[in-house]
GROMACS .gro file of C-alpha atoms in nm:
model
  265
    1UNK     CA    1  11.208   9.993   9.436
    2UNK     CA    2  11.141  10.289   9.217
    3UNK     CA    3  11.244  10.439   8.884
    4UNK     CA    4  11.237  10.819   8.802
    5UNK     CA    5  11.137  10.859   8.439
    6UNK     CA    6  11.228  11.149   8.209
    7UNK     CA    7  10.850  11.185   8.141
    8UNK     CA    8  10.541  11.077   8.345
    9UNK     CA    9  10.519  10.968   8.709
   10UNK     CA   10  10.764  10.771   8.899
   11UNK     CA   11  10.719  10.399   8.847
   12UNK     CA   12  10.732  10.156   9.143
   13UNK     CA   13  10.798   9.790   9.165
   14UNK     CA   14  10.754   9.573   9.482
   15UNK     CA   15  10.757   9.205   9.561
   16UNK     CA   16  10.555   9.045   9.833
   17UNK     CA   17  10.540   8.686   9.944
   18UNK     CA   18  10.222   8.532  10.113
   19UNK     CA   19  10.295   8.211  10.292
   20UNK     CA   20  10.040   7.931  10.294
   21UNK     CA   21   9.835   8.093  10.000
   22UNK     CA   22   9.736   7.989   9.662
   23UNK     CA   23   9.755   8.222   9.342
   24UNK     CA   24   9.379   8.175   9.307
   25UNK     CA   25   9.290   8.304   9.648
   26UNK     CA   26   9.543   8.581   9.615
   27UNK     CA   27   9.399   8.673   9.281
   28UNK     CA   28   9.045   8.683   9.427
   29UNK     CA   29   9.171   8.901   9.726
   30UNK     CA   30   9.321   9.178   9.507
   31UNK     CA   31   8.999   9.184   9.278
   32UNK     CA   32   8.744   9.190   9.573
   33UNK     CA   33   8.662   9.551   9.597
   34UNK     CA   34   8.386   9.503   9.848
   35UNK     CA   35   8.630   9.327  10.087
   36UNK     CA   36   8.900   9.584  10.031
   37UNK     CA   37   8.671   9.857  10.180
   38UNK     CA   38   8.701   9.646  10.506
   39UNK     CA   39   9.090   9.640  10.528
   40UNK     CA   40   9.209   9.926  10.323
   41UNK     CA   41   9.173  10.243  10.534
   42UNK     CA   42   9.253  10.457  10.222
   43UNK     CA   43   8.972  10.328  10.021
   44UNK     CA   44   8.646  10.538  10.099
   45UNK     CA   45   8.411  10.427   9.807
   46UNK     CA   46   8.426  10.136   9.555
   47UNK     CA   47   8.151  10.061   9.279
   48UNK     CA   48   8.163   9.848   8.965
   49UNK     CA   49   8.035  10.074   8.677
   50UNK     CA   50   8.048   9.818   8.380
   51UNK     CA   51   8.126   9.448   8.347
   52UNK     CA   52   8.199   9.234   8.034
   53UNK     CA   53   8.148   8.871   8.116
   54UNK     CA   54   8.284   8.760   7.767
   55UNK     CA   55   8.632   8.832   7.897
   56UNK     CA   56   8.590   8.921   8.257
   57UNK     CA   57   8.674   9.287   8.218
   58UNK     CA   58   8.531   9.537   8.450
   59UNK     CA   59   8.539   9.922   8.482
   60UNK     CA   60   8.559  10.036   8.860
   61UNK     CA   61   8.503  10.366   9.044
   62UNK     CA   62   8.722  10.443   9.342
   63UNK     CA   63   8.749  10.734   9.576
   64UNK     CA   64   9.062  10.723   9.797
   65UNK     CA   65   9.121  10.921  10.116
   66UNK     CA   66   9.438  11.122  10.108
   67UNK     CA   67   9.621  11.298  10.401
   68UNK     CA   68   9.490  11.634  10.531
   69UNK     CA   69   9.720  11.839  10.307
   70UNK     CA   70   9.561  11.678   9.992
   71UNK     CA   71   9.213  11.651   9.867
   72UNK     CA   72   9.077  11.293   9.814
   73UNK     CA   73   9.144  11.134   9.475
   74UNK     CA   74   8.898  10.973   9.226
   75UNK     CA   75   8.985  10.678   9.011
   76UNK     CA   76   8.795  10.513   8.710
   77UNK     CA   77   8.997  10.227   8.582
   78UNK     CA   78   8.940   9.919   8.361
   79UNK     CA   79   9.067   9.592   8.485
   80UNK     CA   80   9.126   9.251   8.333
   81UNK     CA   81   9.312   8.930   8.418
   82UNK     CA   82   9.522   8.713   8.198
   83UNK     CA   83   9.629   8.356   8.291
   84UNK     CA   84   9.918   8.153   8.183
   85UNK     CA   85   9.920   7.804   8.343
   86UNK     CA   86   9.878   7.909   8.713
   87UNK     CA   87  10.023   8.246   8.682
   88UNK     CA   88   9.797   8.542   8.680
   89UNK     CA   89   9.863   8.883   8.520
   90UNK     CA   90   9.613   9.126   8.667
   91UNK     CA   91   9.597   9.464   8.495
   92UNK     CA   92   9.419   9.785   8.574
   93UNK     CA   93   9.447  10.123   8.392
   94UNK     CA   94   9.282  10.466   8.414
   95UNK     CA   95   9.014  10.498   8.141
   96UNK     CA   96   8.772  10.784   8.025
   97UNK     CA   97   8.416  10.740   8.132
   98UNK     CA   98   8.202  11.009   7.977
   99UNK     CA   99   7.886  10.919   8.166
  100UNK     CA  100   8.071  11.007   8.494
  101UNK     CA  101   8.211  11.363   8.428
  102UNK     CA  102   8.497  11.509   8.637
  103UNK     CA  103   8.433  11.738   8.923
  104UNK     CA  104   8.640  11.974   9.114
  105UNK     CA  105   8.648  11.739   9.412
  106UNK     CA  106   8.753  11.481   9.465
  107UNK     CA  107   9.021  11.544   9.208
  108UNK     CA  108   9.027  11.272   8.941
  109UNK     CA  109   9.357  11.071   8.875
  110UNK     CA  110   9.352  11.001   8.491
  111UNK     CA  111   9.704  10.866   8.446
  112UNK     CA  112   9.692  10.540   8.641
  113UNK     CA  113   9.848  10.195   8.584
  114UNK     CA  114   9.872   9.906   8.823
  115UNK     CA  115   9.954   9.553   8.741
  116UNK     CA  116  10.043   9.233   8.948
  117UNK     CA  117  10.191   8.915   8.843
  118UNK     CA  118  10.070   8.647   9.086
  119UNK     CA  119  10.238   8.295   9.106
  120UNK     CA  120  10.299   8.004   9.329
  121UNK     CA  121  10.666   7.994   9.462
  122UNK     CA  122  10.860   7.777   9.696
  123UNK     CA  123  10.809   7.869  10.065
  124UNK     CA  124  11.093   8.054  10.248
  125UNK     CA  125  10.995   7.857  10.561
  126UNK     CA  126  10.916   7.520  10.429
  127UNK     CA  127  11.196   7.402  10.210
  128UNK     CA  128  11.074   7.208   9.908
  129UNK     CA  129  10.709   7.295   9.936
  130UNK     CA  130  10.557   7.534   9.676
  131UNK     CA  131  10.298   7.659   9.934
  132UNK     CA  132  10.376   8.029   9.907
  133UNK     CA  133  10.267   8.281   9.655
  134UNK     CA  134  10.456   8.579   9.512
  135UNK     CA  135  10.306   8.908   9.394
  136UNK     CA  136  10.531   9.140   9.196
  137UNK     CA  137  10.362   9.489   9.155
  138UNK     CA  138  10.422   9.735   8.884
  139UNK     CA  139  10.252  10.076   8.948
  140UNK     CA  140  10.248  10.430   8.864
  141UNK     CA  141  10.012  10.714   8.891
  142UNK     CA  142   9.978  11.090   8.855
  143UNK     CA  143   9.831  11.207   9.191
  144UNK     CA  144   9.891  11.576   9.107
  145UNK     CA  145  10.156  11.636   9.358
  146UNK     CA  146  10.537  11.696   9.310
  147UNK     CA  147  10.733  11.385   9.240
  148UNK     CA  148  10.975  11.433   9.538
  149UNK     CA  149  10.686  11.456   9.768
  150UNK     CA  150  10.526  11.143   9.629
  151UNK     CA  151  10.857  10.951   9.632
  152UNK     CA  152  10.922  11.035  10.000
  153UNK     CA  153  10.543  10.958  10.089
  154UNK     CA  154  10.575  10.619   9.929
  155UNK     CA  155  10.910  10.531  10.094
  156UNK     CA  156  10.775  10.621  10.441
  157UNK     CA  157  10.427  10.449  10.383
  158UNK     CA  158  10.533  10.147  10.195
  159UNK     CA  159  10.620   9.932  10.492
  160UNK     CA  160  10.273  10.018  10.662
  161UNK     CA  161  10.097   9.939  10.339
  162UNK     CA  162  10.249   9.598  10.308
  163UNK     CA  163  10.161   9.518  10.669
  164UNK     CA  164   9.796   9.614  10.598
  165UNK     CA  165   9.816   9.403  10.284
  166UNK     CA  166   9.919   9.110  10.475
  167UNK     CA  167   9.668   9.146  10.762
  168UNK     CA  168   9.394   9.211  10.508
  169UNK     CA  169   9.476   8.898  10.307
  170UNK     CA  170   9.472   8.691  10.626
  171UNK     CA  171   9.131   8.822  10.728
  172UNK     CA  172   9.017   8.734  10.357
  173UNK     CA  173   9.158   8.386  10.395
  174UNK     CA  174   8.960   8.327  10.710
  175UNK     CA  175   8.659   8.469  10.557
  176UNK     CA  176   8.673   8.251  10.266
  177UNK     CA  177   8.701   7.945  10.494
  178UNK     CA  178   8.371   8.020  10.663
  179UNK     CA  179   8.177   8.171  10.385
  180UNK     CA  180   8.093   7.990  10.058
  181UNK     CA  181   7.910   8.260   9.871
  182UNK     CA  182   8.149   8.460   9.643
  183UNK     CA  183   8.119   8.821   9.584
  184UNK     CA  184   8.037   8.928   9.216
  185UNK     CA  185   8.390   9.083   9.174
  186UNK     CA  186   8.539   8.742   9.248
  187UNK     CA  187   8.320   8.577   9.004
  188UNK     CA  188   8.453   8.825   8.748
  189UNK     CA  189   8.808   8.763   8.849
  190UNK     CA  190   8.763   8.390   8.753
  191UNK     CA  191   8.670   8.495   8.389
  192UNK     CA  192   9.039   8.507   8.276
  193UNK     CA  193   9.177   8.526   7.937
  194UNK     CA  194   9.401   8.226   7.867
  195UNK     CA  195   9.736   8.291   7.713
  196UNK     CA  196  10.075   8.113   7.676
  197UNK     CA  197  10.395   8.263   7.797
  198UNK     CA  198  10.699   8.053   7.760
  199UNK     CA  199  11.065   8.095   7.832
  200UNK     CA  200  11.249   8.313   7.585
  201UNK     CA  201  11.605   8.447   7.533
  202UNK     CA  202  11.447   8.785   7.459
  203UNK     CA  203  11.162   8.853   7.697
  204UNK     CA  204  11.086   9.194   7.538
  205UNK     CA  205  11.017   9.060   7.186
  206UNK     CA  206  10.837   8.766   7.331
  207UNK     CA  207  10.596   8.937   7.544
  208UNK     CA  208  10.543   9.202   7.309
  209UNK     CA  209  10.450   8.956   7.045
  210UNK     CA  210  10.213   8.809   7.294
  211UNK     CA  211  10.063   9.149   7.325
  212UNK     CA  212  10.028   9.173   6.946
  213UNK     CA  213   9.845   8.841   6.932
  214UNK     CA  214   9.593   8.919   7.196
  215UNK     CA  215   9.538   9.248   7.041
  216UNK     CA  216   9.460   9.104   6.712
  217UNK     CA  217   9.213   8.863   6.872
  218UNK     CA  218   9.055   9.153   7.056
  219UNK     CA  219   9.015   9.346   6.735
  220UNK     CA  220   8.807   9.071   6.593
  221UNK     CA  221   8.590   9.062   6.903
  222UNK     CA  222   8.459   9.344   7.122
  223UNK     CA  223   8.790   9.524   7.198
  224UNK     CA  224   8.658   9.886   7.232
  225UNK     CA  225   8.382   9.938   7.475
  226UNK     CA  226   8.274  10.280   7.625
  227UNK     CA  227   8.586  10.446   7.453
  228UNK     CA  228   8.805  10.179   7.628
  229UNK     CA  229   9.075  10.010   7.403
  230UNK     CA  230   9.180   9.696   7.555
  231UNK     CA  231   9.515   9.705   7.370
  232UNK     CA  232   9.623   9.958   7.623
  233UNK     CA  233   9.585   9.705   7.884
  234UNK     CA  234   9.753   9.423   7.675
  235UNK     CA  235  10.064   9.627   7.623
  236UNK     CA  236  10.057   9.723   7.979
  237UNK     CA  237  10.044   9.353   8.080
  238UNK     CA  238  10.321   9.263   7.837
  239UNK     CA  239  10.547   9.544   8.013
  240UNK     CA  240  10.474   9.406   8.346
  241UNK     CA  241  10.549   9.052   8.229
  242UNK     CA  242  10.884   9.164   8.104
  243UNK     CA  243  10.952   9.342   8.420
  244UNK     CA  244  10.891   9.042   8.628
  245UNK     CA  245  11.067   8.788   8.391
  246UNK     CA  246  11.381   9.012   8.407
  247UNK     CA  247  11.340   9.052   8.798
  248UNK     CA  248  11.405   9.408   8.775
  249UNK     CA  249  11.250   9.734   8.681
  250UNK     CA  250  11.116   9.806   8.345
  251UNK     CA  251  11.388   9.962   8.126
  252UNK     CA  252  11.376  10.262   7.890
  253UNK     CA  253  11.396  10.022   7.596
  254UNK     CA  254  11.102   9.812   7.712
  255UNK     CA  255  10.881  10.110   7.748
  256UNK     CA  256  10.989  10.264   7.416
  257UNK     CA  257  10.937   9.923   7.243
  258UNK     CA  258  10.595   9.902   7.370
  259UNK     CA  259  10.507  10.258   7.271
  260UNK     CA  260  10.647  10.205   6.914
  261UNK     CA  261  10.439   9.903   6.862
  262UNK     CA  262  10.123  10.059   7.003
  263UNK     CA  263  10.174  10.362   6.786
  264UNK     CA  264  10.160  10.131   6.480
  265UNK     CA  265   9.813  10.009   6.563
   0.00000   0.00000   0.00000
């Protein structure tokens, strides 16, 4: 699913089910950049630039291969994981990193946001067994190409990307069965921030209040590091949570509500 916004890049939302999978393993899979190099043909380079063990936050440098008519793209993004029960909210967002200045090539994608909600669900194949894992993705980025071209490319490439994701996860699952040593990025993925998200008649107000609470907590700790304000990610995580709680795309009111609250801080 996609939503064309009046301003900014197109926002995409997708839902994927992994059979015979736990949320913890799927979380590790998404966060493991070293292993992603083995299954994602678009990822040419991956390196961790900074890590903050007190909350599991990371800053990562990516270079992705693009089709022949586009130059490769460079990403520098911060990532952090929140945990509510056994549901994981994984949020990544493009951040400035002055010590690694932009170059002409590869072209840097500065406007980037990608988040996943990962949770256990009932298996479509095994009735009554909660042995499957659902991943709901909310994603947008400004790749520097026309919106219509980007939309067509995503539509035509989405199914292939999903198949690569599934095959990559099965390879990861097999690897984890045979190898006991965890990669450093997986160790960081397990340093989640615990929160409590409960049912509410108004998901927007509830999740934004959660964002406010976490932002206040971060203000009293080490919230701003290398010019990176983690409140951006918290608000992003709240928007993603609203999206999945409503089982639809984020509406204009949600985005505006989050923006208004962020503007007050």
